[in-house]
Structures are given as C-alpha cells and as structure tokens.
mmCIF file of C-alpha atoms in Angstrom:
data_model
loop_
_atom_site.group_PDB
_atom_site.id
_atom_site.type_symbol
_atom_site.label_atom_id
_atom_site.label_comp_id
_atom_site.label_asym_id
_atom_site.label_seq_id
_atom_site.Cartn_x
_atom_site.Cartn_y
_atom_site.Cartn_z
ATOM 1 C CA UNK A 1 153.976 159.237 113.413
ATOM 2 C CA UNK A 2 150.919 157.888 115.060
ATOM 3 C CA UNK A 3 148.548 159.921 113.440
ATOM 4 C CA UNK A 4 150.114 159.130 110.218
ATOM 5 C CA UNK A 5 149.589 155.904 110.704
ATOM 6 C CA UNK A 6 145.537 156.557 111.966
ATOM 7 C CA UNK A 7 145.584 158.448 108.481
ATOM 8 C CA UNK A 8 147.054 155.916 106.539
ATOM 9 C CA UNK A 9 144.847 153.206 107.961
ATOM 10 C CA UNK A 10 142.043 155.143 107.463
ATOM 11 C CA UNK A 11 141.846 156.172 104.078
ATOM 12 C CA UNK A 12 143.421 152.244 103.028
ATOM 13 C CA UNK A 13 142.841 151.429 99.400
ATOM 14 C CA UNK A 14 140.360 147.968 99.130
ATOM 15 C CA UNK A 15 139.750 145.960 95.984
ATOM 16 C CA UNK A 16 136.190 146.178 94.658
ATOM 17 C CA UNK A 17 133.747 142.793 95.211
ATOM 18 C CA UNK A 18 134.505 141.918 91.424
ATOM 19 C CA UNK A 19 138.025 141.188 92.001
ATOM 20 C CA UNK A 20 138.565 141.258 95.802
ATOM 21 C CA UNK A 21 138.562 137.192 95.963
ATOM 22 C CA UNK A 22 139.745 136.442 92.355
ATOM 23 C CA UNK A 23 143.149 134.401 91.590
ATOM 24 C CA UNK A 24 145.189 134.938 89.057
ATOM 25 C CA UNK A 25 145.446 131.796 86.248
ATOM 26 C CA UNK A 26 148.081 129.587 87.235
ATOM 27 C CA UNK A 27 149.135 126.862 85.165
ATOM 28 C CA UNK A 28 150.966 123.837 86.059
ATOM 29 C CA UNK A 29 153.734 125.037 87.780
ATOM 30 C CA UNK A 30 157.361 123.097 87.979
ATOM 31 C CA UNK A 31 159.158 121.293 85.540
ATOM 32 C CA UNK A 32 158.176 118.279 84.017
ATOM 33 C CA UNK A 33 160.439 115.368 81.298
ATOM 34 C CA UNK A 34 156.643 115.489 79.519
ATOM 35 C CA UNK A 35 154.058 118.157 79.255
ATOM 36 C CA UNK A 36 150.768 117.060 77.592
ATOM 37 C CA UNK A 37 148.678 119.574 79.798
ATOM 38 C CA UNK A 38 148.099 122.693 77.490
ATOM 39 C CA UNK A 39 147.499 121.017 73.512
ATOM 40 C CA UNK A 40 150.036 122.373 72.581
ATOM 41 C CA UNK A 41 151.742 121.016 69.353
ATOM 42 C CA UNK A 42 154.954 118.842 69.781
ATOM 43 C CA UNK A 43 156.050 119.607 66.645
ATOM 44 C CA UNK A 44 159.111 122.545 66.244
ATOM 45 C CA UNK A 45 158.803 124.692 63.432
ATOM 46 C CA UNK A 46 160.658 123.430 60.157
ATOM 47 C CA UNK A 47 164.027 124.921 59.047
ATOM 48 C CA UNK A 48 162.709 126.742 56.218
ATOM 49 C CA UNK A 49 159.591 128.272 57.597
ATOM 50 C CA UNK A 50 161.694 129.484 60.983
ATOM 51 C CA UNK A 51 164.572 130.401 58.385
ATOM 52 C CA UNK A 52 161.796 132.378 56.606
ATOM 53 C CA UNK A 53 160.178 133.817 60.039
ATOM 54 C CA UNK A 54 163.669 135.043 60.970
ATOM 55 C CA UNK A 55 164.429 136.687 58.077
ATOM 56 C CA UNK A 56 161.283 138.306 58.519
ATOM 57 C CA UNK A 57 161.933 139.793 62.379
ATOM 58 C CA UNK A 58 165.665 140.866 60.789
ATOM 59 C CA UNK A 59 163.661 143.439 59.378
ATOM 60 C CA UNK A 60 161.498 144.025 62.563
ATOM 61 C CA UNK A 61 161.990 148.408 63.263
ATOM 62 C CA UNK A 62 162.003 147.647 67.013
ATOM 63 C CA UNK A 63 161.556 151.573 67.938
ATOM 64 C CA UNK A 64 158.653 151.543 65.723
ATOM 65 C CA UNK A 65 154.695 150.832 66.794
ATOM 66 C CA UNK A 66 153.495 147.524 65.520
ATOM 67 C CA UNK A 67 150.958 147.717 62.839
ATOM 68 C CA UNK A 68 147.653 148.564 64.382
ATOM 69 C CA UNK A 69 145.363 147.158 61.644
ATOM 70 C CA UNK A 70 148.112 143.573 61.212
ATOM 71 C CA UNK A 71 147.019 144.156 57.652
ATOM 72 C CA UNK A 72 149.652 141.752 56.404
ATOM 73 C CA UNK A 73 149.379 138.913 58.635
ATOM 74 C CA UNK A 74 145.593 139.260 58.551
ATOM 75 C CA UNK A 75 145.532 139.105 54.357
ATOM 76 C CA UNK A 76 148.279 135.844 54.889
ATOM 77 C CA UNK A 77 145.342 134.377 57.317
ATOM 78 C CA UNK A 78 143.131 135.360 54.644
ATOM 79 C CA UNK A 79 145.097 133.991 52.138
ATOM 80 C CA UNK A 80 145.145 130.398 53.777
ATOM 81 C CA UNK A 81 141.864 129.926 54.635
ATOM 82 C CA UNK A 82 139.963 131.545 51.721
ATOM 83 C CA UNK A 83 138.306 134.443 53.331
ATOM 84 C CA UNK A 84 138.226 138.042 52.167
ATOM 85 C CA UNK A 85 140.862 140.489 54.317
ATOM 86 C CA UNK A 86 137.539 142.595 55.453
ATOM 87 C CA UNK A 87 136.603 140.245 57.118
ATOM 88 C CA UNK A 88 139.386 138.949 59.427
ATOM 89 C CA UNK A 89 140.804 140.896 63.107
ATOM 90 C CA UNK A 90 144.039 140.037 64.628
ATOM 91 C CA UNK A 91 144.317 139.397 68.498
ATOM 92 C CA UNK A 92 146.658 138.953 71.145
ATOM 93 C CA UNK A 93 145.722 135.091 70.931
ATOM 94 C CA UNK A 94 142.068 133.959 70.969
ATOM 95 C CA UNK A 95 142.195 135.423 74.302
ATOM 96 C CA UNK A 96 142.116 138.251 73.850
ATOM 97 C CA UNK A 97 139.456 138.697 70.772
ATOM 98 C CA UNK A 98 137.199 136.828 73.478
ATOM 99 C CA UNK A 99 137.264 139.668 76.262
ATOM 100 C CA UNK A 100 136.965 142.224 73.694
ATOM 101 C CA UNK A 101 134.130 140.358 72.457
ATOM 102 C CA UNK A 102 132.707 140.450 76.270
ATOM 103 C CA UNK A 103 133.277 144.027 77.013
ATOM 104 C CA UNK A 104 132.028 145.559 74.008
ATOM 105 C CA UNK A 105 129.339 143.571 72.323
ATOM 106 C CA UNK A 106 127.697 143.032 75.710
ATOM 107 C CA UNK A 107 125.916 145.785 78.020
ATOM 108 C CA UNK A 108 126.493 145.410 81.971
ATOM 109 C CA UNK A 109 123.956 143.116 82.768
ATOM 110 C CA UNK A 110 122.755 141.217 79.417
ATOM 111 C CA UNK A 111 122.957 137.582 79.162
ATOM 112 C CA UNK A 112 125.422 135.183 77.405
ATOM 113 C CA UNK A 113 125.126 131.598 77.134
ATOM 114 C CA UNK A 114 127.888 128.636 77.311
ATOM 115 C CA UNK A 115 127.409 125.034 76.303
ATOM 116 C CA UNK A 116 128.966 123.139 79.526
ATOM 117 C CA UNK A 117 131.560 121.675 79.928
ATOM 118 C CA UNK A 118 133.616 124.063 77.935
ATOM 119 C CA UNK A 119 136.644 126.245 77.648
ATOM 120 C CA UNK A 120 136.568 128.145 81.450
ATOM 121 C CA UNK A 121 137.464 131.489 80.111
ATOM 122 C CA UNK A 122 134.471 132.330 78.745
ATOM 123 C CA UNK A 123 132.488 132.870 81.991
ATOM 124 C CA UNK A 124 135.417 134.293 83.437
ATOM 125 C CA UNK A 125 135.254 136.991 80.719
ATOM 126 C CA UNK A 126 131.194 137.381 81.114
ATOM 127 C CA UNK A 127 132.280 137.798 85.063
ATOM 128 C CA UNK A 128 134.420 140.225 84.510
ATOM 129 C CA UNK A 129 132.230 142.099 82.429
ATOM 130 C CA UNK A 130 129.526 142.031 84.838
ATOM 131 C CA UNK A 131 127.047 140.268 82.363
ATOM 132 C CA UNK A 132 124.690 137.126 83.440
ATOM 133 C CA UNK A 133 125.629 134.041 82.549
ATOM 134 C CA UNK A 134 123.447 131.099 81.585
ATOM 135 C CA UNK A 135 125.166 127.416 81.517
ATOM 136 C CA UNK A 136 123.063 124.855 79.274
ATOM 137 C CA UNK A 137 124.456 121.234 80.430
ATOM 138 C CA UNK A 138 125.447 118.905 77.533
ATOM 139 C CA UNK A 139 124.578 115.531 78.018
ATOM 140 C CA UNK A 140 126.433 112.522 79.655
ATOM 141 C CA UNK A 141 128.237 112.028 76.983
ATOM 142 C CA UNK A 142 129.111 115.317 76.187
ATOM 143 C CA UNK A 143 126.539 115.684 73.481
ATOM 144 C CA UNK A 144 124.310 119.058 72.740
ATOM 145 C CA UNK A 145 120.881 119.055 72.789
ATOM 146 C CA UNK A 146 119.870 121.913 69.646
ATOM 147 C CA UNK A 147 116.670 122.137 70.388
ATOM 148 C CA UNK A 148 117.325 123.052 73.925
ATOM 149 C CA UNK A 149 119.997 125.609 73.099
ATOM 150 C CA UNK A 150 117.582 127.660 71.070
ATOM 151 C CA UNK A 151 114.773 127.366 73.321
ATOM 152 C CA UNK A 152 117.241 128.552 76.181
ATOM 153 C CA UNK A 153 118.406 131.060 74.434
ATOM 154 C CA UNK A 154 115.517 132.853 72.763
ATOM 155 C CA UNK A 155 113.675 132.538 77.031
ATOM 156 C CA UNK A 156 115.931 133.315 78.375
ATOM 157 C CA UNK A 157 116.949 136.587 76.119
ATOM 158 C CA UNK A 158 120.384 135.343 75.767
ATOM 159 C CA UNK A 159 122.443 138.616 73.698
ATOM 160 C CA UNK A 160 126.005 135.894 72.942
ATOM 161 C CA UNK A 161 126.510 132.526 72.610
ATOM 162 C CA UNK A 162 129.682 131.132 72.408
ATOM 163 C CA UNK A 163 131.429 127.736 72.477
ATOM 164 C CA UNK A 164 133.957 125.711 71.587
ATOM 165 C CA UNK A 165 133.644 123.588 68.333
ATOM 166 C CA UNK A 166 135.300 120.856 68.574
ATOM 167 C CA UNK A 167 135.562 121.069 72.601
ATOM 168 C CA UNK A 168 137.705 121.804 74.820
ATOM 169 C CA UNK A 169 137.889 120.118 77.433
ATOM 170 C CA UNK A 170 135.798 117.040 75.758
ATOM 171 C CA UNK A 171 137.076 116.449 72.311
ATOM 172 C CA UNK A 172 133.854 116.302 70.869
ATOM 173 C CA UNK A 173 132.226 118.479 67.525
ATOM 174 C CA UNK A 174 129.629 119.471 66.223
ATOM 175 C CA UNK A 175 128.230 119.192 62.323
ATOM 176 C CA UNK A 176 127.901 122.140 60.501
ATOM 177 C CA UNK A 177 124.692 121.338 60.100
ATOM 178 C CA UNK A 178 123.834 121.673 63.645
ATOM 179 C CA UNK A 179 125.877 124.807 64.290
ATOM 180 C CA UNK A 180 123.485 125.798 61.368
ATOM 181 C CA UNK A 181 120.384 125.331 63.661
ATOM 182 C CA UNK A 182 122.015 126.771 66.133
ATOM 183 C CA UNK A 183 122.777 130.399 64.488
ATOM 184 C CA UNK A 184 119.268 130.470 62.699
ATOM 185 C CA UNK A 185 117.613 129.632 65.773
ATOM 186 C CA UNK A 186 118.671 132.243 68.089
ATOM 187 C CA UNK A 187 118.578 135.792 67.953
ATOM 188 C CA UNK A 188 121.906 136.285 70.034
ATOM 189 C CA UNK A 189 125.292 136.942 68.946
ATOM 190 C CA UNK A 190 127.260 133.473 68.283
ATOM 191 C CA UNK A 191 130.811 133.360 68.572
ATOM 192 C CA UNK A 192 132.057 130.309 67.183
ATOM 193 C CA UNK A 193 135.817 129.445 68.751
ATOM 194 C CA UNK A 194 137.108 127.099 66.090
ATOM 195 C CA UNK A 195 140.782 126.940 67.964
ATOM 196 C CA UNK A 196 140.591 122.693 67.084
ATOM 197 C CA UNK A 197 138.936 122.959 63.714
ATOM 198 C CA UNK A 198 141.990 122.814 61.923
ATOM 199 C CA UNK A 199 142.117 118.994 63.256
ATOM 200 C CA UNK A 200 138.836 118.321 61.876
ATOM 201 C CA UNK A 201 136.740 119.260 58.640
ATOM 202 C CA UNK A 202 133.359 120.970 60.427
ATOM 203 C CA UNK A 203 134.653 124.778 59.884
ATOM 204 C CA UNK A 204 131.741 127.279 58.882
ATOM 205 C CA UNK A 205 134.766 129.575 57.754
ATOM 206 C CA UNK A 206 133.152 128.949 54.467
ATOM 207 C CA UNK A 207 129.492 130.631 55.012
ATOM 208 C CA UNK A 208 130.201 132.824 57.600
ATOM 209 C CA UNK A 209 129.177 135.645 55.142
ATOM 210 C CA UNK A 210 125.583 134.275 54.941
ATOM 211 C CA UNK A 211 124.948 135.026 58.451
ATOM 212 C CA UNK A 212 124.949 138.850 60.321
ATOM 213 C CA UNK A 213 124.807 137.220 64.096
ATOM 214 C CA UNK A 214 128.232 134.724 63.824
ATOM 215 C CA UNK A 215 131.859 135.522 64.929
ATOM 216 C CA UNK A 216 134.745 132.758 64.597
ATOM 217 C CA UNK A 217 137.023 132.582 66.674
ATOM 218 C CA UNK A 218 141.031 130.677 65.253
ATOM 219 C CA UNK A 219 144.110 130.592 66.209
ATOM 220 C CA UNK A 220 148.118 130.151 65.624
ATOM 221 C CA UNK A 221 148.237 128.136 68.810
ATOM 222 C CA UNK A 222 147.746 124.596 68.017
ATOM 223 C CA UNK A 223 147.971 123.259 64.830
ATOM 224 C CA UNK A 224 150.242 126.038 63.889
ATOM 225 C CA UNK A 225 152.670 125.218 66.407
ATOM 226 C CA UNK A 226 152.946 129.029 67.206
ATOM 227 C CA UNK A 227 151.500 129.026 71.206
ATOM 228 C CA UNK A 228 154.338 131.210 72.114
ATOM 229 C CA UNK A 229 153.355 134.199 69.569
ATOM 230 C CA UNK A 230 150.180 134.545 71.187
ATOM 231 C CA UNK A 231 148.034 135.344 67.723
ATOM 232 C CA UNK A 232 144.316 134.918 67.274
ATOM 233 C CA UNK A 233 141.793 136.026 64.712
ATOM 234 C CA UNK A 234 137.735 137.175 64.648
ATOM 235 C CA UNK A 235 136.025 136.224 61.235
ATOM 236 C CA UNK A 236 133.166 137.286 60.452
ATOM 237 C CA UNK A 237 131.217 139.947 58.128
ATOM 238 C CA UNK A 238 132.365 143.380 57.806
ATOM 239 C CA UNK A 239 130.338 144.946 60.146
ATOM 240 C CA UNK A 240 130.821 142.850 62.996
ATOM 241 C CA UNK A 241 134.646 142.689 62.232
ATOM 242 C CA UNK A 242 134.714 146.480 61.990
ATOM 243 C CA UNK A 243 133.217 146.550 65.560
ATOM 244 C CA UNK A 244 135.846 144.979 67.248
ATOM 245 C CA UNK A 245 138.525 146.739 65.198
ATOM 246 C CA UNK A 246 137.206 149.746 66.701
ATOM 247 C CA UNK A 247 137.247 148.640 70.648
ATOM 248 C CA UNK A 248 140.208 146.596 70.342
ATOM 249 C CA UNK A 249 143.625 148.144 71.533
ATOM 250 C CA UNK A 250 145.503 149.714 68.794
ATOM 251 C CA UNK A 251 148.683 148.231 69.027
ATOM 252 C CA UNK A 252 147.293 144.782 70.098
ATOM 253 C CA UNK A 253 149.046 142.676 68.271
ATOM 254 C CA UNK A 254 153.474 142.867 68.335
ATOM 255 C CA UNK A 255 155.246 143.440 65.126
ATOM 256 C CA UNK A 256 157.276 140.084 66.142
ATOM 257 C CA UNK A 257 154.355 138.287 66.493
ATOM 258 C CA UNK A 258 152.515 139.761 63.286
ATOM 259 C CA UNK A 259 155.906 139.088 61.193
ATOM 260 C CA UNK A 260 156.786 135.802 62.642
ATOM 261 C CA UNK A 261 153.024 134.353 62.364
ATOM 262 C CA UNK A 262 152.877 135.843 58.434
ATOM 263 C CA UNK A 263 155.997 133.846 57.547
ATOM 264 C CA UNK A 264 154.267 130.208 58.906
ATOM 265 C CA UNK A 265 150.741 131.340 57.374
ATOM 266 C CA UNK A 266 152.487 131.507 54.094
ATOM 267 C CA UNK A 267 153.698 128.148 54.147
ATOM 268 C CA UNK A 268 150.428 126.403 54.204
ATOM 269 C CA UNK A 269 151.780 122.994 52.468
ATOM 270 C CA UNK A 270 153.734 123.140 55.693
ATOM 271 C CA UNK A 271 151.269 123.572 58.247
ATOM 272 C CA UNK A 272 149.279 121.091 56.402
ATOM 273 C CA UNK A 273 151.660 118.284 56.509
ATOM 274 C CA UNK A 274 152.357 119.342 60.389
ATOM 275 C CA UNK A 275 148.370 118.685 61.154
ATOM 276 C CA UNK A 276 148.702 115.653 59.747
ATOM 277 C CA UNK A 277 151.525 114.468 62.188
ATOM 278 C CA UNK A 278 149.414 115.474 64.525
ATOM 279 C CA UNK A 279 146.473 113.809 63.924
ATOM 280 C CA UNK A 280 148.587 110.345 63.205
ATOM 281 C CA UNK A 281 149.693 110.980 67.082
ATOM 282 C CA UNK A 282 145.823 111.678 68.141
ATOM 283 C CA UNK A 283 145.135 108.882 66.419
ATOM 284 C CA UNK A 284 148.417 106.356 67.786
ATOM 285 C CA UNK A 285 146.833 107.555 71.495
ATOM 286 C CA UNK A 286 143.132 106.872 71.152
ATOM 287 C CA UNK A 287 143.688 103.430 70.135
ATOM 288 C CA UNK A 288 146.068 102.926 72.996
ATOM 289 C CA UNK A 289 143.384 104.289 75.395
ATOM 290 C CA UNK A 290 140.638 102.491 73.605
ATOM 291 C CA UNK A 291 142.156 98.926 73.606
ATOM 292 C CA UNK A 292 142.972 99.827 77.512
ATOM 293 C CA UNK A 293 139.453 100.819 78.199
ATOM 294 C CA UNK A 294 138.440 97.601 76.864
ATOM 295 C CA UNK A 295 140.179 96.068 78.648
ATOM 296 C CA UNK A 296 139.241 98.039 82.293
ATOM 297 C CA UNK A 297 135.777 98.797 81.189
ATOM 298 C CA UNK A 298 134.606 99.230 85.058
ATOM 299 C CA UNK A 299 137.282 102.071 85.009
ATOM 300 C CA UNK A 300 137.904 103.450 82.252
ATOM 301 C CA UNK A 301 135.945 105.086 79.538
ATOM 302 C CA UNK A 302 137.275 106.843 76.252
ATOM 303 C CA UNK A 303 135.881 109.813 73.819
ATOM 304 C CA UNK A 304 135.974 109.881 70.564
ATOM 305 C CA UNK A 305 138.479 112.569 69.771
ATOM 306 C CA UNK A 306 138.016 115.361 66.289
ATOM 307 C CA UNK A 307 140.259 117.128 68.305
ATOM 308 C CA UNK A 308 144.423 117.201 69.061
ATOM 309 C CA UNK A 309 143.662 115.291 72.447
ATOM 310 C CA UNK A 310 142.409 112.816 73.874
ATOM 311 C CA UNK A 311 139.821 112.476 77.101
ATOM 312 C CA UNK A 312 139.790 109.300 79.970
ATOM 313 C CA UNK A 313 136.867 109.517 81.802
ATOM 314 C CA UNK A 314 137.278 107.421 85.029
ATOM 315 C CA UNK A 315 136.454 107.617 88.759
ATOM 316 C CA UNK A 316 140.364 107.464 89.417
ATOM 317 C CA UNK A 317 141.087 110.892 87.417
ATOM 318 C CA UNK A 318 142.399 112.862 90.505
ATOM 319 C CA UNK A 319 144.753 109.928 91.871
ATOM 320 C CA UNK A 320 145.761 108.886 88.428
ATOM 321 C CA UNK A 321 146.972 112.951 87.944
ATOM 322 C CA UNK A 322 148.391 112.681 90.953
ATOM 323 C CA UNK A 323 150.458 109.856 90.247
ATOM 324 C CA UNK A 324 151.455 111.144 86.441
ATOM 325 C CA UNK A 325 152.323 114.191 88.357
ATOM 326 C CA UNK A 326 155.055 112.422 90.319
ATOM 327 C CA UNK A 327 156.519 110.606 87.329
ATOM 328 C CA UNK A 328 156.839 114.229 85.770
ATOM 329 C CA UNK A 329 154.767 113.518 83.319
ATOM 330 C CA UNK A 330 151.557 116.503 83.355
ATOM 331 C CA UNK A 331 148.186 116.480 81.695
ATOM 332 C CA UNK A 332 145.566 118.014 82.976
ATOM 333 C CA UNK A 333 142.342 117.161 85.454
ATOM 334 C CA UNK A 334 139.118 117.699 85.057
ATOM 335 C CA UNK A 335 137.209 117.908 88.326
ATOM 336 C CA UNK A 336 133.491 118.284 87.059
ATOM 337 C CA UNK A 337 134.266 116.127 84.306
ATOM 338 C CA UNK A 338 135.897 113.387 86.200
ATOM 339 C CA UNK A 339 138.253 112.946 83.411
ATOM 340 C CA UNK A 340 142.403 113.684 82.094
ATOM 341 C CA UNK A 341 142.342 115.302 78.932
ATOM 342 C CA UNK A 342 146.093 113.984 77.583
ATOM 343 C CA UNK A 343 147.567 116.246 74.470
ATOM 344 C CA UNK A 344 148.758 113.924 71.355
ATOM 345 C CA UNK A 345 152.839 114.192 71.713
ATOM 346 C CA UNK A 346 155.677 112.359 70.314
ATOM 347 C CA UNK A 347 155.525 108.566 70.070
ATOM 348 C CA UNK A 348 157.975 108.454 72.813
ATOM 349 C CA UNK A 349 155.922 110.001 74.615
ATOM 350 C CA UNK A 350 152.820 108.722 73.999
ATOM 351 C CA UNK A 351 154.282 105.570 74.709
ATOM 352 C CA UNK A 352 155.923 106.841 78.084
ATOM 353 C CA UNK A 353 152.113 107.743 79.257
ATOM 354 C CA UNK A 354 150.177 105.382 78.139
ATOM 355 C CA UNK A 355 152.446 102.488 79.722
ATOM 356 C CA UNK A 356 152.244 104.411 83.426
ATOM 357 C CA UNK A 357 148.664 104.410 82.676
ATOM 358 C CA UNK A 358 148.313 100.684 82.005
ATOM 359 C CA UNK A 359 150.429 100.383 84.970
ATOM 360 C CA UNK A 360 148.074 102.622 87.422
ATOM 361 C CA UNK A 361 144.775 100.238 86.600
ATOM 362 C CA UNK A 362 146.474 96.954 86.221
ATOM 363 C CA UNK A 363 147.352 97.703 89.852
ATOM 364 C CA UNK A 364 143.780 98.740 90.422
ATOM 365 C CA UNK A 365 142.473 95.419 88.930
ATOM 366 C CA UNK A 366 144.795 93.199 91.242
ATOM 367 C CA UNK A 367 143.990 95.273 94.465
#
C-alpha cells in the first residue's frame, strides 16, 4: 500500500499555468425579492408568442440531433432584421460566437484590442486563447477617443477588435459614424457586439456587407426576453460567416432553443412593442437617478443611458451594494468603475430601488 501511495503521489495530475489559478464565473448567488444585476428583461413572454413557441417544441424529435446549420431560426433572424440568411451564424448565446471568434480567427500569440471599461469576457476569451491583449482606456466619462483606437491598433499590429456598442458596463454608444472610422481605420478584424442595439438606433446591421474586416455580434437575451434559451448570432459577409460555421461545434445550438427562439423572432410587432416597455422603464429610472443626483451632486453622478440600464457613479458604490444587498434587492458593482449599473425593471420595482437609494444618501447628507 505504501508504495502505491509513493506511485500515486508521484505521477499526480497538475493543472497547466493557464488555468491552475482561474475561478469559475459566479454570479450573484442567493435569492433575492428583486434582481436588477444581469439586464435581463422583466418582461414574460406574451400568451400568444409562448402559445406559438410551445406549439413549436410539441413538435421538438427529442432523440434527434438539433439542426447543425439552425437554418430556420437563422432565416427568422434574417427575416427580422433585414439581412440575407448567408450571412447570419447561430450560437450558444453571444458567448459562445465570442470564444469561437477567439480561438479560431486568432493565432497563439497575435494581438486583440478592447475599448475599457467593457464587457469582461472578452479578455477572458483572448486569455484563454493565449493571444496578447491590448486595453485602450476610454475617457472619464466613458467616451472613445477614434483617433487613438486606430493609431493603437495599426502600432501596435492589433489582428481583432472588439467592443461593446452601446456598453456594457457604461451605457454609453457610439455613432455609426464613428464605428465607421473605426473599421476603415484599422486593418484588424472588428467584432462589433451589438447585444443593446436593439434599445437604441446606431446598428451597422445595415452596411455590414460594405466592409470584409466587421463581425456583429446580437442576441435573444435582452430585448427579446429569451436569456434562458441561450441564442446568439455572428453577422457579417459570407466569407467571414462561413469561417465560423466551419470551427463552430456542429450541434451548437439545441433544437429547443432554435424552435423556441424562431417562434418569438417571428413575432416582431411583439418584440417591438416589448422594447418599448422597456425603454419607458430605462427611461422612468434615469430621471429618478438624475433628479437624485441633482440633488447629491457631491455623491452622485448619472450616465446618460442608450442602453436597458442605468449607471450611478459615486464614491459610495461598494457600501451602497452592500446595503441593496441586504434589502434583497441585487444590482451589480463595478469596482474599477466605481459605479452600480441598475437593470430597468417593473415600476414597482424601480420604485422599490430608487427609494432605498434616496434613503442611503439622505443619510449620507445628514451624517
């Protein structure tokens, strides 16, 4: 037994450096009365578009392979956003497309870009893939400077670019114009993840063709109201799309999912009447959080949102997260940012947070 156990210890499987100290993504744990952490919509499907998605998994051949092209629910995205079928990939969420997009358009080694603050996973991704990363700070105010994007990009031999337009974490877009500048001036790769576009009116969805170096990133999560499906999509021209049809996994996307996700892109009218619920929520919060910001200007500063949430910039963030936390009410903190970013929900409870909020720096201004 004892020179088992010298064996055994001896020959004892260890993780490589690339993983060895990496934790998995946890995110707020527990259960809370309100959840405004992850933008996700408030909004339940209605009757007749779930009636219609259910009708459509009755038919669901659960002992067969899902569809490894998604040709239908990729000509429905088509369909609804005026693109050609070509031209459009199906993922397992945005997610997904993104590490594809890492691992395959990307040698070990080569350079990507990101626009920071932005959405975390990218470098994650670029990590993982074992390419160098490059971080080009926005401004103060969460503002890009073009000129130094470009110039980064083209010394710095950067092979992908890709951010968030609008933001996330900062709620703030970019003009199609500048995204323009942006794809002409470089000679990288630009993925383009449009996941909040539907909530504002800056999509390049409609020239995509006219460049060969742009992917778009969308998704089913947010305005769609369809987190739970997990389905993303890649636009761009034929060739590129054709790329990461080839790398992806064939049966990437489940025939629930595809089925499910079909039946809601269908009913566009619907979606488009659910966005604008959503936006009259954004809209309900921001003025809350403005009129309270002018009223604690020392501690408390607002962003304009294009975006399904709303960001509080204030020197409090951490104890004011802390203290939501406790009256089970979770958004989510921004450490580098010093900032909550708060998802639009109901009026109930937008009302519910923005009222503990008042609360927390009313009894900062009398302390």
């Amino acid at each position: 037994v004892g020179s088992e156990m010298c064996i055994r210890d001896r020959f004892m499987y260890t993780l490589n450096e690339k993983i060895r100290d990496l934790e998995p993504y946890e995110p707020i744990a527990g259960e809370y009365k309100i959840r405004l952490d992850a933008n996700e919509s408030f909004l339940c499907l209605p009757e007749s578009v779930m009636a219609s998605a259910l009708h459509a998994m009755m038919r669901v051949e659960l002992n067969r392979y899902p569809d490894p092209t998604a040709k239908d629910l990729c000509a429905a995205f088509a369909k609804s956003y005026k693109v050609k079928p070509a031209c459009v990939a199906a993922g397992n969420g945005s997610d997904e497309l993104i590490n594809v997009i890492f691992q395959s358009f990307l040698m070990k080694g080569e350079t990507y870009a990101t626009l920071t603050p932005d959405f975390s996973m990218y470098d994650f991704y670029g990590y993982v893939s074992e390419c160098r990363g490059i971080e080009i700070k926005k401004d103060e105010n969460f503002t890009i400077d073009i000129d130094k994007v470009i110039e980064t990009c083209n010394n710095e031999n950067v092979k992908l670019l890709i951010f968030s337009n609008p933001c996330n974490p900062t709620s703030v877009g970019l003009t199609r114009e500048a995204v323009r500048k942006i794809i002409r001036g470089v000679s990288a790769l630009v993925v383009l993840d449009e996941a909040y576009m539907d909530f504002w009116n800056e999509s390049m969805l409609g020239e995509f063709e006219n460049y060969d170096n742009l992917l778009i990133l969308k998704t089913c999560s947010k305005a769609f109201g369809l987190a739970a499906l997990r389905v993303g999509f890649a636009v761009g021209n034929e060739k590129l799309v054709r790329a990461i049809k080839a790398v992806k996994s064939p049966y990437n996307v489940n025939t629930c999912s595809q089925k499910m996700a079909e039946a809601v892109l269908k009913n566009r009218a619907e979606a488009d009447a659910a966005i604008r619920r959503l936006l009259l929520s954004r809209d309900e919060l921001q003025q809350k959080f403005d009129r309270m910001a002018q009223r604690f200007p020392e501690k408390l500063q607002t962003v304009k949102s294009v975006t399904n949430f709303v960001v509080l910039r204030t020197p409090y963030a951490k104890e004011l997260y802390e203290r939501l936390l406790a009256e089970s009410i979770a958004v989510r903190y921004f450490k580098n940012m010093s900032a909550l970013r708060i998802t639009a929900g109901s009026t109930g409870e937008n009302a519910v947070v923005t009222e503990h909020i008042q609360r927390f720096f009313e009894e900062k201004e009398q302390a």
